Short mmCIF file of C-alpha atoms in Angstrom, two decimals:
data_model
loop_
_atom_site.label_atom_id
_atom_site.label_comp_id
_atom_site.label_asym_id
_atom_site.label_seq_id
_atom_site.Cartn_x
_atom_site.Cartn_y
_atom_site.Cartn_z
CA MET A 1 0.24 0.10 0.57
CA PRO A 2 1.53 3.21 -0.65
CA ASN A 3 2.77 6.27 1.60
CA SER A 4 0.26 8.94 2.19
CA LYS A 5 3.09 11.03 4.05
CA GLN A 6 0.18 11.93 6.25
CA LEU A 7 -0.50 14.90 5.10
CA GLY A 8 -3.51 15.33 7.89
CA ARG A 9 -5.93 13.48 9.59
CA MET A 10 -7.11 10.35 8.40
CA THR A 11 -9.21 7.70 10.29
CA ALA A 12 -10.86 4.63 9.75
CA HIS A 13 -14.22 4.00 10.51
CA PRO A 14 -16.22 0.25 10.43
CA PHE A 15 -19.96 -0.25 10.03
CA SER A 16 -20.39 3.66 9.36
CA PHE A 17 -23.78 5.01 8.00
CA LEU A 18 -24.83 8.53 6.20
CA LEU A 19 -27.53 9.96 6.11
CA PRO A 20 -28.66 13.04 4.10
CA GLY A 21 -31.01 15.07 6.99
CA ALA A 22 -33.09 17.31 6.39
CA ARG A 23 -33.62 20.57 4.77
CA ILE A 24 -33.12 23.25 7.10
CA ASP A 25 -32.73 26.57 4.57
CA ARG A 26 -31.97 27.46 0.95
CA ARG A 27 -28.49 26.47 2.04
CA THR A 28 -28.52 23.86 5.33
CA THR A 29 -28.90 20.54 5.24
CA ALA A 30 -28.73 17.79 8.38
CA LEU A 31 -26.71 15.67 6.45
CA GLY A 32 -24.24 14.23 8.81
CA VAL A 33 -21.92 11.07 8.11
CA TYR A 34 -21.77 8.50 11.84
CA GLY A 35 -20.14 5.74 12.96
CA ALA A 36 -21.37 2.33 14.26
CA ASP A 37 -21.71 4.15 17.57
CA GLY A 38 -24.31 6.39 16.29
CA ALA A 39 -21.93 9.52 17.05
CA LEU A 40 -20.98 11.97 14.68
CA LEU A 41 -17.56 11.36 12.63
CA PRO A 42 -14.51 14.05 12.25
CA ASP A 43 -13.84 15.55 8.98
CA CYS A 44 -17.13 14.85 7.61
CA SER A 45 -18.92 18.39 7.31
CA ILE A 46 -19.58 20.71 4.01
CA ARG A 47 -19.00 24.22 4.05
CA THR A 48 -19.70 25.78 0.87
CA SER A 49 -20.68 28.88 -0.47
CA SER A 50 -23.86 27.02 -1.58
CA TRP A 51 -24.08 24.33 0.77
CA THR A 52 -23.36 23.52 4.41
CA THR A 53 -23.82 20.99 7.14
CA GLN A 54 -25.43 21.32 10.21
CA PRO A 55 -26.19 17.46 11.41
CA PRO A 56 -27.64 16.03 15.06
CA GLU A 57 -24.81 15.06 17.26
CA ARG A 58 -25.92 11.22 16.95
CA ALA A 59 -28.54 9.35 15.27
CA ALA A 60 -29.44 5.91 14.18
CA PRO A 61 -28.25 4.59 10.83
CA GLN A 62 -31.33 3.81 8.08
CA VAL A 63 -31.49 0.19 7.56
CA ASP A 64 -32.82 -0.02 4.39
CA ALA A 65 -30.60 2.15 3.10
CA PRO A 66 -27.56 0.29 0.34
CA LEU A 67 -24.46 -0.93 1.93
CA ILE A 68 -21.25 -0.59 0.62
CA PHE A 69 -18.90 -3.15 0.93
CA GLY A 70 -15.23 -2.49 0.71
CA PRO A 71 -13.43 0.52 1.63
CA ALA A 72 -14.83 4.04 1.16
CA LEU A 73 -13.50 7.45 1.32
CA PHE A 74 -15.68 9.98 1.87
CA ALA A 75 -14.50 13.03 -0.40
CA GLY A 76 -16.79 16.08 0.39
CA SER A 77 -19.67 17.59 -1.81
CA VAL A 78 -20.25 18.31 -5.67
CA ASP A 79 -22.39 19.29 -8.17
CA LYS A 80 -22.92 19.85 -12.06
CA GLN A 81 -20.51 22.82 -12.23
CA PHE A 82 -16.60 22.76 -13.16
CA GLY A 83 -15.30 25.49 -10.76
CA PHE A 84 -17.31 23.68 -7.55
CA VAL A 85 -16.24 20.74 -8.39
CA LEU A 86 -12.50 21.99 -8.44
CA LEU A 87 -12.95 23.86 -5.08
CA ASN A 88 -14.56 21.31 -3.30
CA ALA A 89 -14.55 18.02 -4.68
CA LEU A 90 -10.42 17.58 -4.44
CA GLY A 91 -9.19 18.74 -0.70
CA ARG A 92 -9.56 14.85 0.58
CA LEU A 93 -8.12 13.02 -1.84
CA TRP A 94 -4.53 12.77 -1.25
CA ALA A 95 -5.64 10.17 1.29
CA LEU A 96 -6.13 7.64 -1.49
CA GLU A 97 -2.14 7.53 -1.34
CA GLY A 98 -2.46 5.76 1.41
CA LEU A 99 -6.12 3.19 1.06
CA PRO A 100 -6.33 0.76 -1.52
CA GLU A 101 -6.19 1.15 -5.74
CA GLN A 102 -10.55 -0.09 -5.23
CA THR A 103 -11.36 2.39 -2.79
CA LEU A 104 -14.69 3.74 -3.37
CA ILE A 105 -14.61 7.63 -3.80
CA VAL A 106 -18.08 8.74 -2.13
CA TYR A 107 -19.23 12.53 -2.79
CA ALA A 108 -22.59 13.96 -1.53
CA ALA A 109 -24.86 16.25 -3.43
CA LYS A 110 -27.73 18.47 -2.26
CA PRO A 111 -30.83 17.16 -3.31
CA GLN A 112 -32.69 18.74 -6.04
CA ALA A 113 -36.12 18.54 -7.78
CA ARG A 114 -34.11 17.03 -10.90
CA ALA A 115 -30.98 15.30 -10.84
CA PRO A 116 -27.86 17.67 -12.34
CA ASP A 117 -25.18 15.95 -14.69
CA TYR A 118 -22.48 15.16 -12.74
CA ARG A 119 -20.38 14.17 -15.83
CA VAL A 120 -17.51 16.63 -14.59
CA VAL A 121 -16.57 15.05 -11.10
CA PRO A 122 -15.39 11.90 -13.17
CA ALA A 123 -13.75 13.84 -16.12
CA VAL A 124 -11.87 15.64 -13.47
CA LEU A 125 -10.75 12.32 -11.28
CA ARG A 126 -9.82 10.98 -14.39
CA GLY A 127 -7.80 13.85 -15.53
CA LEU A 128 -6.11 13.43 -11.77
CA GLY A 129 -4.97 10.29 -13.22
CA LEU A 130 -7.22 8.41 -10.35
CA ARG A 131 -9.42 5.44 -11.55
CA ASN A 132 -10.92 4.53 -8.84
CA PRO A 133 -14.86 3.88 -8.30
CA VAL A 134 -17.22 7.08 -7.31
CA MET A 135 -20.07 7.70 -6.21
CA VAL A 136 -22.53 10.43 -5.83
CA THR A 137 -25.32 9.88 -3.71
CA GLU A 138 -28.27 12.53 -2.76
CA GLY A 139 -29.77 9.67 -0.27
CA ALA A 140 -28.44 7.22 2.68
CA LEU A 141 -25.96 4.77 2.98
CA ARG A 142 -23.99 2.46 4.84
CA PHE A 143 -20.74 1.21 5.13
CA GLU A 144 -18.57 -1.82 5.69
CA GLN A 145 -15.57 0.04 6.13
CA LEU A 146 -15.81 4.28 6.02
CA HIS A 147 -12.04 6.30 5.83
CA CYS A 148 -12.61 10.17 6.81
CA ALA A 149 -9.60 12.44 5.80
CA GLU A 150 -8.90 15.97 6.47
CA GLU A 151 -10.28 18.54 3.55
CA ARG A 152 -6.46 20.26 2.91
CA PHE A 153 -7.62 22.47 0.31
CA GLY A 154 -11.06 24.46 -1.13
CA GLU A 155 -13.66 26.52 0.12
CA CYS A 156 -13.83 25.96 3.93
CA HIS A 157 -10.24 27.34 3.77
CA GLY A 158 -11.25 30.50 1.46
CA GLY A 159 -10.06 28.77 -1.87
CA THR A 160 -6.18 28.29 -0.10
CA ALA A 161 -4.47 25.23 0.36
CA LEU A 162 -3.04 23.95 3.92
CA PRO A 163 0.95 22.39 3.84
CA GLY A 164 0.91 19.62 1.65
CA PHE A 165 -1.59 19.72 -0.53
CA TYR A 166 0.23 21.48 -3.76
CA ASP A 167 2.74 18.85 -3.13
CA TRP A 168 0.79 15.92 -3.44
CA LEU A 169 -1.25 17.12 -6.62
CA ASP A 170 2.05 18.03 -8.63
CA ARG A 171 2.71 14.51 -7.85
CA ARG A 172 -0.78 13.73 -10.07
CA TRP A 173 -0.12 16.63 -12.23
CA THR A 174 3.58 16.75 -12.51
CA PRO A 175 4.74 19.72 -14.97
CA SER A 176 7.03 18.33 -17.81
CA GLY A 177 9.28 21.31 -17.91
CA ALA A 178 9.66 25.15 -16.87
CA PRO A 179 7.14 27.54 -18.69
CA ASP A 180 7.90 29.14 -21.83
CA PRO A 181 8.22 32.75 -22.04
CA GLU A 182 6.81 32.24 -26.10
CA GLN A 183 3.83 30.67 -25.40
CA LYS A 184 1.21 32.96 -25.12
CA VAL A 185 -2.59 32.06 -24.72
CA TYR A 186 -5.47 33.66 -24.43
CA VAL A 187 -8.43 30.79 -22.56
CA SER A 188 -11.74 32.89 -23.59
CA ARG A 189 -15.53 32.15 -23.50
CA SER A 190 -16.68 32.38 -27.16
CA GLY A 191 -17.12 29.05 -26.85
CA LEU A 192 -19.94 28.84 -24.57
CA GLY A 193 -22.34 30.72 -27.21
CA PRO A 194 -23.77 34.12 -26.69
CA ALA A 195 -26.41 32.82 -24.26
CA ALA A 196 -23.58 32.47 -21.53
CA GLY A 197 -22.04 35.10 -19.35
CA ARG A 198 -19.58 36.63 -21.68
CA PHE A 199 -17.81 39.81 -22.76
CA ALA A 200 -19.62 41.53 -25.62
CA CYS A 201 -17.03 41.62 -28.55
CA GLU A 202 -15.21 39.03 -27.55
CA ASP A 203 -14.48 38.12 -30.63
CA HIS A 204 -12.96 41.62 -31.35
CA LEU A 205 -10.63 41.11 -28.07
CA GLU A 206 -9.28 37.77 -30.03
CA THR A 207 -8.54 38.98 -32.88
CA LEU A 208 -6.75 42.03 -31.31
CA LEU A 209 -4.39 39.03 -28.95
CA GLU A 210 -4.12 36.97 -31.79
CA ALA A 211 -2.23 39.88 -33.99
CA GLU A 212 -0.07 39.82 -30.33
CA GLY A 213 1.07 36.21 -30.59
CA TYR A 214 -1.89 34.61 -28.31
CA ARG A 215 -3.44 31.11 -28.83
CA ILE A 216 -6.54 31.13 -28.96
CA TYR A 217 -7.44 28.42 -26.90
CA ARG A 218 -11.25 26.91 -25.33
CA PRO A 219 -11.01 25.10 -22.70
CA GLU A 220 -14.67 23.45 -22.70
CA ALA A 221 -13.52 21.60 -26.43
CA HIS A 222 -10.67 20.06 -24.51
CA ASP A 223 -10.20 17.30 -22.00
CA ILE A 224 -8.73 17.72 -18.57
CA ALA A 225 -5.65 16.64 -19.09
CA HIS A 226 -4.88 18.98 -22.68
CA GLN A 227 -6.45 22.09 -20.37
CA VAL A 228 -3.09 20.46 -17.73
CA ARG A 229 -0.75 20.62 -20.17
CA THR A 230 -1.90 24.30 -21.55
CA PHE A 231 -1.79 26.01 -18.60
CA GLN A 232 1.35 24.55 -16.93
CA GLY A 233 3.52 25.65 -20.66
CA ALA A 234 2.69 28.74 -21.41
CA GLY A 235 4.50 31.71 -20.02
CA LYS A 236 1.93 34.19 -20.80
CA LEU A 237 -1.99 33.50 -19.73
CA ILE A 238 -4.98 35.72 -20.09
CA PHE A 239 -8.43 34.52 -18.85
CA ALA A 240 -11.34 35.51 -19.14
CA GLU A 241 -13.27 35.20 -15.92
CA GLY A 242 -14.87 31.93 -15.28
CA SER A 243 -14.25 28.50 -13.99
CA ALA A 244 -10.94 27.79 -16.31
CA VAL A 245 -9.22 30.51 -13.76
CA HIS A 246 -9.90 27.52 -10.90
CA LEU A 247 -8.01 24.81 -12.34
CA PHE A 248 -4.81 27.45 -13.48
CA ALA A 249 -4.37 28.71 -9.86
CA LEU A 250 -3.86 25.11 -8.41
CA LEU A 251 -0.72 24.43 -11.26
CA ARG A 252 0.66 28.16 -11.12
CA GLN A 253 3.85 27.97 -11.46
CA PRO A 254 7.05 30.60 -10.79
CA GLY A 255 7.67 31.92 -13.86
CA GLN A 256 4.06 32.45 -15.53
CA ILE A 257 2.36 35.60 -16.13
CA SER A 258 -1.23 35.84 -15.36
CA ALA A 259 -4.44 38.13 -15.83
CA VAL A 260 -7.68 37.63 -15.46
CA ILE A 261 -10.30 40.07 -17.16
CA HIS A 262 -13.20 40.79 -15.38
CA ARG A 263 -17.09 40.30 -16.37
CA ARG A 264 -18.16 41.33 -12.92
CA GLU A 265 -17.31 44.80 -11.02
CA ARG A 266 -15.88 42.52 -8.52
CA LEU A 267 -14.44 38.99 -8.34
CA PRO A 268 -15.16 36.36 -5.89
CA ASP A 269 -13.12 36.49 -2.74
CA VAL A 270 -12.53 32.70 -2.61
CA MET A 271 -10.79 33.16 -6.23
CA LEU A 272 -8.63 35.91 -5.24
CA ALA A 273 -7.38 34.23 -2.72
CA GLN A 274 -6.73 30.75 -4.93
CA MET A 275 -4.66 33.05 -7.58
CA ALA A 276 -2.33 34.60 -5.13
CA ASP A 277 -2.18 31.15 -3.46
CA ARG A 278 0.80 29.29 -4.86
CA PRO A 279 4.47 30.41 -5.38
CA GLY A 280 5.53 32.76 -7.50
CA ALA A 281 3.66 36.22 -9.67
CA PRO A 282 0.22 36.39 -7.95
CA THR A 283 -2.53 36.03 -10.68
CA ARG A 284 -3.65 39.85 -11.81
CA ALA A 285 -7.30 41.02 -11.75
CA ILE A 286 -8.13 43.38 -14.60
CA ASN A 287 -11.44 45.44 -13.54
CA ALA A 288 -12.08 46.98 -17.46
CA VAL A 289 -15.64 46.49 -17.30
CA ARG A 290 -17.78 49.83 -17.80
CA ALA A 291 -21.22 48.95 -18.20
CA LEU A 292 -23.05 45.52 -17.57
CA TRP A 293 -26.34 44.04 -18.97
CA TRP A 294 -28.43 41.14 -17.76
CA PRO A 295 -30.50 39.08 -19.96
CA PRO A 296 -33.97 38.05 -18.88
CA GLN A 297 -32.20 34.95 -17.08
CA ARG A 298 -31.86 34.44 -13.30
CA GLY A 299 -28.34 33.60 -13.33
CA GLU A 300 -25.72 35.06 -11.44
CA HIS A 301 -23.06 34.16 -13.87
CA LEU A 302 -25.17 35.23 -16.94
CA GLY A 303 -24.37 38.64 -16.76
CA LEU A 304 -22.52 40.47 -20.19
CA SER A 305 -19.88 43.28 -19.95
CA VAL A 306 -18.87 45.60 -21.71
CA LEU A 307 -15.36 46.73 -21.89
CA ASP A 308 -13.29 49.46 -21.86
CA PHE A 309 -10.69 48.31 -24.67
CA ALA A 310 -8.32 51.40 -24.29
CA ALA A 311 -8.12 50.99 -20.47
CA LEU A 312 -8.07 47.06 -20.37
CA GLY A 313 -4.86 47.67 -23.34
CA GLU A 314 -2.87 49.50 -20.95
CA GLU A 315 -3.20 47.14 -17.64
CA LEU A 316 -1.82 44.47 -20.10
CA ALA A 317 0.80 46.47 -21.48
CA ALA A 318 2.02 47.18 -18.03
CA LEU A 319 1.85 43.60 -16.68
CA GLY A 320 4.14 42.87 -20.07
CA LEU A 321 1.58 40.88 -21.57
CA ILE A 322 1.07 42.63 -24.79
CA SER A 323 2.95 45.03 -26.40
CA GLY A 324 -0.29 47.21 -27.66
CA GLN A 325 0.53 48.35 -31.09
CA GLY A 326 -2.30 48.37 -32.97
CA TRP A 327 -4.89 48.36 -29.89
CA HIS A 328 -7.98 49.41 -30.80
CA PRO A 329 -11.83 49.20 -29.78
CA PRO A 330 -14.37 47.69 -31.54
CA THR A 331 -16.58 49.99 -33.86
CA GLU A 332 -20.55 50.60 -32.29
CA ALA A 333 -21.99 48.64 -35.20
CA GLN A 334 -19.38 45.45 -33.29
CA LEU A 335 -20.95 46.68 -29.74
CA ALA A 336 -24.64 46.38 -30.80
CA ALA A 337 -24.34 43.53 -32.53
CA SER A 338 -22.49 40.85 -29.89
CA LEU A 339 -24.79 43.24 -26.94
CA ALA A 340 -27.95 41.58 -29.21
CA ALA A 341 -26.58 38.22 -29.28
CA GLY A 342 -28.42 35.36 -27.58
CA LEU A 343 -31.71 37.47 -26.93
CA ALA A 344 -35.16 35.95 -28.04
CA PRO A 345 -37.44 37.87 -30.49
CA GLY A 346 -38.89 40.61 -27.88
CA GLU A 347 -36.55 39.93 -25.08
CA ARG A 348 -34.33 42.77 -24.52
CA LEU A 349 -31.08 43.52 -22.37
CA MET A 350 -31.73 45.41 -18.65
CA THR A 351 -29.41 47.41 -16.60
CA PRO A 352 -28.80 45.98 -13.12
CA ASP A 353 -30.83 48.40 -11.08
CA GLU A 354 -33.45 46.89 -13.76
CA ARG A 355 -32.49 43.32 -13.20
CA SER A 356 -33.32 43.82 -9.08
CA ASP A 357 -36.86 45.14 -10.09
CA TRP A 358 -37.38 42.06 -12.30
CA LEU A 359 -35.89 39.37 -9.85
CA LYS A 360 -37.81 40.70 -7.35
CA THR A 361 -41.14 40.66 -9.65
CA GLN A 362 -40.32 37.11 -10.64
CA ARG A 363 -40.04 35.71 -6.92
CA GLU A 364 -43.35 37.46 -6.09
CA ALA A 365 -44.93 35.43 -8.63
CA ARG A 366 -43.45 32.06 -7.85
CA ARG A 367 -44.45 32.89 -4.09
CA LYS A 368 -48.12 33.23 -5.03
CA GLY A 369 -47.83 30.48 -8.33
#
């Protein structure tokens, strides 16, 4: 059995069980993991921006719950979002180095009216070279032997890692060499389509960056291993704000220069913390948003930002990411066409204040309905 180097706590619990628990409020449930004596087990709490757990201290097993034979590791929580998985599903996996290869990786998911597609979970784990079987559960389980491990990275630590976690990660995603200062990559969102949260005129931005020698990279078109190699090999990287930033932050090495272009007025605190957590130059945040528009949709990630191209070019040049020669803004016609893309007939974009009123109306309608 491989040596786990004991990065943190790991305990084994025969005949333990998981109960999903009741919903306490919109973000909280009573999910708990318990030992054979009915006492709450350590290192099994969930603390994310969208889900936390407040289980009772003691419980009895659900006798008709499926029984999992063989070793299992409680690995935390998942949902369908790539960024969520990177932030909340990796922090306990270091413990697998001290467990049998057939150990089942068990994730809990918050119950939803329609179960989402969790395909991103095995994609990330296979990208890490892990071949263990994986289970995502919204229901109760019983275990012949469950291992509980300390969470050493993620939202529970504000997006940062405890000592040893990046060493473990670098053993899984070992760089092939030093970053190449001549390799320049712009990580785009344009491949997600006009209905996704985006910049207006991102195609114009891509044209300008291609003239500066940048490769336009759409990560969703590639598997995790390809994304890792691409991010590790480039000396200069510019990101459109999105979940790819979370992956790069796990990999960032000394010698790389990188920046993230805001799509919103403020980046999430967890992203800012993660961008500076590894050795080397922190990824710089560039806020060149001069206007923010919203489609008539509820998702907080669906905003459409208009960039101040002059300010953006100045900041990129100051960081040494571009020369700035030939840099120019899009035309008004280009801007108008880009803003209209993705809207259904009869729809119009809303200002932040208009959207706030619209959301209030939608909530009231749901309560009445």
